[in-house]
Coordinates of C-alpha atoms in Angstrom, one line a residue:
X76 CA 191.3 193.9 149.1
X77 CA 187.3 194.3 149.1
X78 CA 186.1 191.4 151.3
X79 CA 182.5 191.8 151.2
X80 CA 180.2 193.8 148.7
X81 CA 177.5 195.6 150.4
X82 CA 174.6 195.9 147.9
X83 CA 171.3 197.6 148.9
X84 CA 168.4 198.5 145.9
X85 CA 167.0 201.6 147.2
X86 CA 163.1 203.1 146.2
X87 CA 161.3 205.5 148.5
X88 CA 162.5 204.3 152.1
X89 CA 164.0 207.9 152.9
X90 CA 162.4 207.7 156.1
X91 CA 164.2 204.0 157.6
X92 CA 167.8 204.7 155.2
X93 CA 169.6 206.9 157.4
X94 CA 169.6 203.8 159.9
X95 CA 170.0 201.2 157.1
X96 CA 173.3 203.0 156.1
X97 CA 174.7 203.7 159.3
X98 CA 174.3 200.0 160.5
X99 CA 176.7 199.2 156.9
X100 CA 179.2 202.1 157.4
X101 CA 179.7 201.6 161.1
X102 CA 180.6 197.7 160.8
X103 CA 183.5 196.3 162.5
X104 CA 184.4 194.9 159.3
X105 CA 186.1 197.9 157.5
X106 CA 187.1 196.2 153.8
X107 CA 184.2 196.7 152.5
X108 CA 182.0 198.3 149.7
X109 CA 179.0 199.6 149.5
X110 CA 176.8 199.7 146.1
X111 CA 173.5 201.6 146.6
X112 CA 171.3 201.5 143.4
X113 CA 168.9 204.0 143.5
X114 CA 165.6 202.2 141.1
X115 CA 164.6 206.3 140.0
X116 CA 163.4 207.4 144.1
X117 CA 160.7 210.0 144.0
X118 CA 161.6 211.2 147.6
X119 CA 164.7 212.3 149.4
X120 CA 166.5 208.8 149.4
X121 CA 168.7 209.5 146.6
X122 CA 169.9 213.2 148.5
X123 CA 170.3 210.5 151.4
X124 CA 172.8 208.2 149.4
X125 CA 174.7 211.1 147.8
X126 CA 175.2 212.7 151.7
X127 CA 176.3 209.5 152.8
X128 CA 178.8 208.7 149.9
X129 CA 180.2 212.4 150.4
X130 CA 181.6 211.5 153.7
X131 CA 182.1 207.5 153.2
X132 CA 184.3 206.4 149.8
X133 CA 183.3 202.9 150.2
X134 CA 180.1 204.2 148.8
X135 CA 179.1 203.7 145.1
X136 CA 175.2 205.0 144.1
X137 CA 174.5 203.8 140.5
X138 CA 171.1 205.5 139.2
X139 CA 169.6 203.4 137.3
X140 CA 167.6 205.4 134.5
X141 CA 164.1 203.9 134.7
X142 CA 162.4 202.2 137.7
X143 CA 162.8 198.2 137.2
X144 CA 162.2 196.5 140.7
X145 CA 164.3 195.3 143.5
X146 CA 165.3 192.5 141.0
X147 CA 167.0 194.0 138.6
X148 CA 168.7 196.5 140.9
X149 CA 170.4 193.5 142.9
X150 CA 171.4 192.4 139.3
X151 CA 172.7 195.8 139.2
X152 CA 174.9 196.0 141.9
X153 CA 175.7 192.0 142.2
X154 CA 177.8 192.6 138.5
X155 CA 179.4 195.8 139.5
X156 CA 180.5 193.9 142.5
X157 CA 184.3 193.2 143.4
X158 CA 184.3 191.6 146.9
X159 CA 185.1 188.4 147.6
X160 CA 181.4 187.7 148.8
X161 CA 178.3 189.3 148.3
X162 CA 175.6 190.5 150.8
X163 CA 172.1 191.6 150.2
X164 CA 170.6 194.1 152.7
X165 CA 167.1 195.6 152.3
X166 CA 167.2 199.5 152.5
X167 CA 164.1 199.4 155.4
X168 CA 165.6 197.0 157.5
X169 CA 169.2 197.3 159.4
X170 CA 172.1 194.6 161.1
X171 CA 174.5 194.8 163.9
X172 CA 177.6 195.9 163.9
X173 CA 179.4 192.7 163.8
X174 CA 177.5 191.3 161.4
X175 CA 179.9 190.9 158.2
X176 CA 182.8 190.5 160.2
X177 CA 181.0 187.2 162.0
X178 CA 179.9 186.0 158.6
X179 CA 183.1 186.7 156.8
X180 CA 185.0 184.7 159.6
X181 CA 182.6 182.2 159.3
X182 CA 183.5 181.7 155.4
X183 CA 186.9 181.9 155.5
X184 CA 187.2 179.6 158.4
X185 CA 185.3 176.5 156.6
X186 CA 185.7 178.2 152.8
X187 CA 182.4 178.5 152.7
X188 CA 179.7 178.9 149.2
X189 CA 177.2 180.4 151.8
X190 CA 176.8 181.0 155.3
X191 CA 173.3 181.9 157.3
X192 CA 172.1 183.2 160.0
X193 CA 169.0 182.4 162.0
X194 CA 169.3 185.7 164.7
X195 CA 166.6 187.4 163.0
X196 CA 164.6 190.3 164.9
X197 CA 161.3 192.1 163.9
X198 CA 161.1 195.8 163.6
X199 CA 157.4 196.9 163.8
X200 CA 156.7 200.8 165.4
X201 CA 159.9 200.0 167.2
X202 CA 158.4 197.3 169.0
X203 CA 161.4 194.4 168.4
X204 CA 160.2 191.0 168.7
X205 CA 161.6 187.5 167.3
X206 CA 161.3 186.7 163.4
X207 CA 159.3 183.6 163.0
X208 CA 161.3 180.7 162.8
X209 CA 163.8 182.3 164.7
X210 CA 164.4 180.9 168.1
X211 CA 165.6 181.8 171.3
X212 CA 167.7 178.1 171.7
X213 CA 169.4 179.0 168.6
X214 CA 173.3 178.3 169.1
X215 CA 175.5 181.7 169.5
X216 CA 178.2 180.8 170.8
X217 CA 179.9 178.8 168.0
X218 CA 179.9 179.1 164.4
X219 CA 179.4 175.8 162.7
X220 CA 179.8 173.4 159.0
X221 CA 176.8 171.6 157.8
X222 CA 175.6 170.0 154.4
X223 CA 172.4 172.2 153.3
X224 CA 169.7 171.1 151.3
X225 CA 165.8 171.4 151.1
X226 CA 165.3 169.4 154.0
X227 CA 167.2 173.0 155.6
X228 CA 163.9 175.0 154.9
X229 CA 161.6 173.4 157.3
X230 CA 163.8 171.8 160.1
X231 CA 163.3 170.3 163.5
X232 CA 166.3 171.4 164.3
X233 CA 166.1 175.7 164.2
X234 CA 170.2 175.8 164.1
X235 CA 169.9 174.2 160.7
X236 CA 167.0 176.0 159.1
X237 CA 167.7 178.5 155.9
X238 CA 165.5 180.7 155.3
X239 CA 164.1 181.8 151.3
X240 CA 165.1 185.6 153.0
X241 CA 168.8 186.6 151.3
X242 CA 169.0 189.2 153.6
X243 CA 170.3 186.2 156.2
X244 CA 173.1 185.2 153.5
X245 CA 176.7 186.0 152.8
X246 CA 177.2 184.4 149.0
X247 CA 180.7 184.0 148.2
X248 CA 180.6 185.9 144.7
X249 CA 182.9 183.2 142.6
X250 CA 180.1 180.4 143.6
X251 CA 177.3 182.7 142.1
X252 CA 179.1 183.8 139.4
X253 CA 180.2 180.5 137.8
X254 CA 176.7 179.1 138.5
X255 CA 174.9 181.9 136.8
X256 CA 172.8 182.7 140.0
X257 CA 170.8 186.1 139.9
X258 CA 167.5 187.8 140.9
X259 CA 164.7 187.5 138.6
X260 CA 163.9 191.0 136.9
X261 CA 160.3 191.3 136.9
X262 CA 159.3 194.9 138.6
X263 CA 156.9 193.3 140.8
X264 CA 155.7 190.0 142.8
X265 CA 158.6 187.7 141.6
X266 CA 159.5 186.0 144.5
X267 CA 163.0 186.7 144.5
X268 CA 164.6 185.4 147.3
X269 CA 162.7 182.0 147.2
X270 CA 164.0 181.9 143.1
X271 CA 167.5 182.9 144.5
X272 CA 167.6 180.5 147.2
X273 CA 166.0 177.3 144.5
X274 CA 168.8 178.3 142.5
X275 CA 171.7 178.2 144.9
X276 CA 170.6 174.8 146.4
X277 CA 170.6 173.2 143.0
X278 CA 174.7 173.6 143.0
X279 CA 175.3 171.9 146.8
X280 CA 176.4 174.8 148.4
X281 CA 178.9 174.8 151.0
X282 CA 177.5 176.0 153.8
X283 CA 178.0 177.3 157.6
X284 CA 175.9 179.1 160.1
X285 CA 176.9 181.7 162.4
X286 CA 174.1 183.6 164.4
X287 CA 176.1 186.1 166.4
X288 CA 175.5 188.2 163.3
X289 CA 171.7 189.8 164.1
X290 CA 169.2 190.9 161.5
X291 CA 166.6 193.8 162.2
X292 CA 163.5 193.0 159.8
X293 CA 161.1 195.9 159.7
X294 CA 157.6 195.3 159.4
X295 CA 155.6 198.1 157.7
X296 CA 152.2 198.4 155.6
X297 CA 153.6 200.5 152.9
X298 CA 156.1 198.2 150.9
X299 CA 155.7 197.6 147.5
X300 CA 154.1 194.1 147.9
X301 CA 151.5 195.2 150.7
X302 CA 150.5 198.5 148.8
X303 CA 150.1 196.4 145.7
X304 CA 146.5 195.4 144.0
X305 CA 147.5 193.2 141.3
X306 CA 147.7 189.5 143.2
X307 CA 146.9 187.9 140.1
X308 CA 150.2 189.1 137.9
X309 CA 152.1 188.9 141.4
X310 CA 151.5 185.6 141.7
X311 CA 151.0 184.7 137.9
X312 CA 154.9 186.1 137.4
X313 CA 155.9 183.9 140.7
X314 CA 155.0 180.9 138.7
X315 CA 156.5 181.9 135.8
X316 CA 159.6 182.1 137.1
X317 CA 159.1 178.9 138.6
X318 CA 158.7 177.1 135.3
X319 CA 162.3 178.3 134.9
X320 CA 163.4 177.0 137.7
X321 CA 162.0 173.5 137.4
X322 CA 163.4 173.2 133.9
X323 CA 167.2 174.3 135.1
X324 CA 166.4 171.4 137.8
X325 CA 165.2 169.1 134.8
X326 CA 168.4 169.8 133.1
X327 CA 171.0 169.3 136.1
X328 CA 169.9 167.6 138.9
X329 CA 165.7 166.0 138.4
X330 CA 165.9 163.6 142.0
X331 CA 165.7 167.2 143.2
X332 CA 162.4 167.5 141.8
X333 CA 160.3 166.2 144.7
X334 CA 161.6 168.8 147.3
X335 CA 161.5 171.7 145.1
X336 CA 157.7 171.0 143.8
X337 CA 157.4 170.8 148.1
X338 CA 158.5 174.1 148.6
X339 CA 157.1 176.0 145.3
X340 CA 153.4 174.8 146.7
X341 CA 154.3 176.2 149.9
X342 CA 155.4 179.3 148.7
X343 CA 152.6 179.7 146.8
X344 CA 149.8 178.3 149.3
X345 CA 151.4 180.9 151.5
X346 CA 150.7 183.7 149.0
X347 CA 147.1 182.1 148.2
X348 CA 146.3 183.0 152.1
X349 CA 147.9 186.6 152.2
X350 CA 146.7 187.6 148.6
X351 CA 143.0 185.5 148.6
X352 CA 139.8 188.2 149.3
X353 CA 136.2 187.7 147.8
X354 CA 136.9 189.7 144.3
X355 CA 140.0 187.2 143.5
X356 CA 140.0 184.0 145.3
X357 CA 138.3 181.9 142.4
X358 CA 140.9 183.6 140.2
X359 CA 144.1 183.0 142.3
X360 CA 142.8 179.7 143.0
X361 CA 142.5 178.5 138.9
X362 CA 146.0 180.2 138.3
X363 CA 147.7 178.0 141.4
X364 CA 145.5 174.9 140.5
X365 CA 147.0 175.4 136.5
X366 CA 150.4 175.4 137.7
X367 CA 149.9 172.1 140.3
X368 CA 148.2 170.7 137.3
X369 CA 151.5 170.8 135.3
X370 CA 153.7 169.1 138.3
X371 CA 153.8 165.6 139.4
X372 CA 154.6 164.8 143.1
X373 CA 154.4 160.5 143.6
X374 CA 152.8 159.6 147.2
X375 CA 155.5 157.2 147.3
X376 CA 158.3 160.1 147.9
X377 CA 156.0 161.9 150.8
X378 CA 157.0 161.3 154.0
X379 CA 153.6 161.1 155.9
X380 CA 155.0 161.2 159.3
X381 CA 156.7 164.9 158.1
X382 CA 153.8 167.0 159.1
X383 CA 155.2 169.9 156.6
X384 CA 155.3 167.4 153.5
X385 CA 151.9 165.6 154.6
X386 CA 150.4 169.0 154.9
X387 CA 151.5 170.1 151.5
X388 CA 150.5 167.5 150.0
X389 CA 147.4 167.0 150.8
X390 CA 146.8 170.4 149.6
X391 CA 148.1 169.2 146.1
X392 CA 145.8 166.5 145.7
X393 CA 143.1 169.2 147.0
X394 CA 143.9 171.9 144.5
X395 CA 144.7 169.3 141.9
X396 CA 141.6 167.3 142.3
X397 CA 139.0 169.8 142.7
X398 CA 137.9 171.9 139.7
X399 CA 136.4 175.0 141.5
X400 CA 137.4 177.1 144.9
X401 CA 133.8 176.0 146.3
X402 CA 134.7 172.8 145.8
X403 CA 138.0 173.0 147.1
X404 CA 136.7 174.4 150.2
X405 CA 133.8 171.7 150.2
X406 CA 136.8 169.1 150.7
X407 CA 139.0 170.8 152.2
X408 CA 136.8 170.9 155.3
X409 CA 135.3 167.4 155.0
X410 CA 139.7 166.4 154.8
X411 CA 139.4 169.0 158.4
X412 CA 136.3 166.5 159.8
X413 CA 138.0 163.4 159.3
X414 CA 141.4 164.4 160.6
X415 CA 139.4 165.4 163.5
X416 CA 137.6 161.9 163.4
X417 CA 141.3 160.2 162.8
X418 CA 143.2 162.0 166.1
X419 CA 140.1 161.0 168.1
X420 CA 140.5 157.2 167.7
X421 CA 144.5 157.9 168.1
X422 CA 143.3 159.1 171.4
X423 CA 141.7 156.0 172.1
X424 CA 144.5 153.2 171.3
X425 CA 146.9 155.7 173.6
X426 CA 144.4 156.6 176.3
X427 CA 143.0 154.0 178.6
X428 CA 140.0 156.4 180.1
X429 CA 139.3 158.7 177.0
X430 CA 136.2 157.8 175.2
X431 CA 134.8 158.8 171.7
X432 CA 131.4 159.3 171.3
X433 CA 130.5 157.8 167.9
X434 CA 126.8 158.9 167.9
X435 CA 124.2 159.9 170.0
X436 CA 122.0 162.5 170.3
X437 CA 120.7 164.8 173.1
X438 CA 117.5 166.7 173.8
X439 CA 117.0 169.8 175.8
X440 CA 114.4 172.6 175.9
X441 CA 116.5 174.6 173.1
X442 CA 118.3 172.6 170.8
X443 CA 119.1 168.9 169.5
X444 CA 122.8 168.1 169.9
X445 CA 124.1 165.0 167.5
X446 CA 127.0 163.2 167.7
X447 CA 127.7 161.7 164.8
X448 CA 131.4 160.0 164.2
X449 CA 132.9 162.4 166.8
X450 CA 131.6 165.4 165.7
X451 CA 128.9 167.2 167.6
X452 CA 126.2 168.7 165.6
X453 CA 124.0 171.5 167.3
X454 CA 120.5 172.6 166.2
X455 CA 118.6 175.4 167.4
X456 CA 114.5 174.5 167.7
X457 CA 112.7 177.1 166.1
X458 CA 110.2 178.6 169.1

């Protein structure tokens, strides 16, 4: 019996395989299988999978005939799957040993749609440091049940969070199956995980965490996002799919709606930052703003005191409220001042000796320094 499928896309990583594949092959959980789908490799990484599956039977390379993207090769090898659950692993990146056997246990134990875990290490020049999000007060010692749902994706508590990553999932395979779930099949910039991830929580997974199963995430400038040029169809095809995904939400489950809108704008806001330079800011910004304009979020469903959801939101009403990037930016700082301006007179109501300097100004042989509402102004005289 085939326990867990192993699935790994592989393009062009011949130089980080070798230690991908021998993290999978060496696990202490033996019933296993492996699918490697080469997506048409221009260097040695498909000699790599065929050495490997020469001395390992639990490996199975399909080639797929033209190069599609990581999407459709997890499609790929997620149908030609048998195991009883399904794991993602990304060919640059490797785990440890006991990973699928403490995430396998984990499932069985509490029957489990998903389980996660938050033991996530970086991977850059060697140098391992935490993931992001991934803390050192995270519980190890016991696996654990909970309910997951959106509110999961930006905890206070970091033994709850899930991440959009599926490389920190085991999927039971009859769960994704009956609900239709699979990776979008654009070649580039879909978003894949974070569509994955929308998709499962529309079905109320059940879920379990168990972070004595450690994930190695390498960090390296030459992937196929980083190397990329074309933001605007990256992100442009991110919010396609999304459409998608907010009309299979309309259809099943629209009270959902809220979070999901949430979490698209942070996703996307996120990209906005990495993706934004001089030549295609005003661009990127008019293809998020269309998309926002499209989307309803009611200020009654915002929890204000939620610094993620306040934050998000704000940026809504900024993007959808503001016809141009300079504009934008205009408001966005002014929004900067008076937040500045608001946690000052906090200060005041909750601290006895501070003071707040509502306007003055101040003379000296070089400049003029103005206080005005809190916020100091300085002026350089001209000589």
């Amino acid at each position: 019996m085939i326990k867990v499928s192993v699935i790994i896309p592989v393009y062009n990583v011949e130089s980080y395989l070798s230690e991908c594949l021998d993290s999978v092959v060496n696990q202490t959980l033996k019933d296993i299988e492996i699918i490697c789908i080469d997506d048409c490799s221009t260097d040695n990484s498909y000699n790599i999978l065929l050495e490997y599956a020469n001395k390992d039977s639990r490996i199975k390379i399909i080639k797929n005939i033209e190069n599609n993207g990581v999407g459709f090769a997890r499609n790929v090898g997620q149908f030609s799957a048998i195991g009883d659950y399904i794991y993602f692993i990304d060919p640059d990146d490797y785990i440890s040993l006991n990973f699928l056997e403490e995430l396998y246990n984990t499932a069985v134990k509490y029957n489990s749609d998903i389980v996660n875990t938050n033991n996530i290490y970086n991977n850059e020049n060697d140098i391992i440091s935490r993931f992001w999000g991934s803390s050192d007060s995270i519980n190890v010692k016991n696996d654990y049940e909970v309910t997951i749902n959106f509110n999961n994706i930006h905890p206070s508590d970091n033994n709850l969070r899930i991440y959009y990553t599926l490389w920190t999932k085991l999927f039971k395979r009859s769960f994704i199956l009956e609900n239709n779930i699979c990776s979008p099949e654009n070649k580039i910039g879909a978003a894949y995980d974070a569509y994955f991830v929308f998709k499962v929580l529309l079905y109320n997974p059940k879920s379990s965490f168990n972070n004595k199963a450690v994930y190695y995430y390498r960090i390296r400038g030459n992937s196929i996002i980083r190397s990329s040029e074309n933001y605007y169809n990256i992100i442009n095809n991110i919010i396609n799919n999304y459409y998608n995904i907010i009309d299979l939400y309309i259809s099943n489950n629209p009270s959902l709606l809220y979070y999901l809108y949430i979490n698209m704008i942070a996703t996307l806001l996120n990209l906005f930052d990495k993706y934004s330079f001089d030549n295609s800011v005003s661009s990127l910004y008019i293809l998020i703003k269309e998309f926002i304009n499209k989307i309803y979020i009611d200020s009654k469903s915002v929890d204000f005191n939620n610094y993620f959801e306040n934050n998000i939101y704000n940026e809504y009403i900024l993007f959808y409220s503001n016809i141009s990037y300079e504009n934008y930016i205009i408001n966005k700082n002014l929004l900067i001042n008076i937040k500045k301006i608001d946690d000052k007179i906090d200060k005041l109501y909750t601290d006895s000796n501070s003071r707040l300097d509502l306007f003055s100004i101040k003379n000296n042989k070089e400049y003029f320094t103005i206080i005005l509402f809190g916020i100091k102004i300085v002026i350089k005289k001209k000589k």
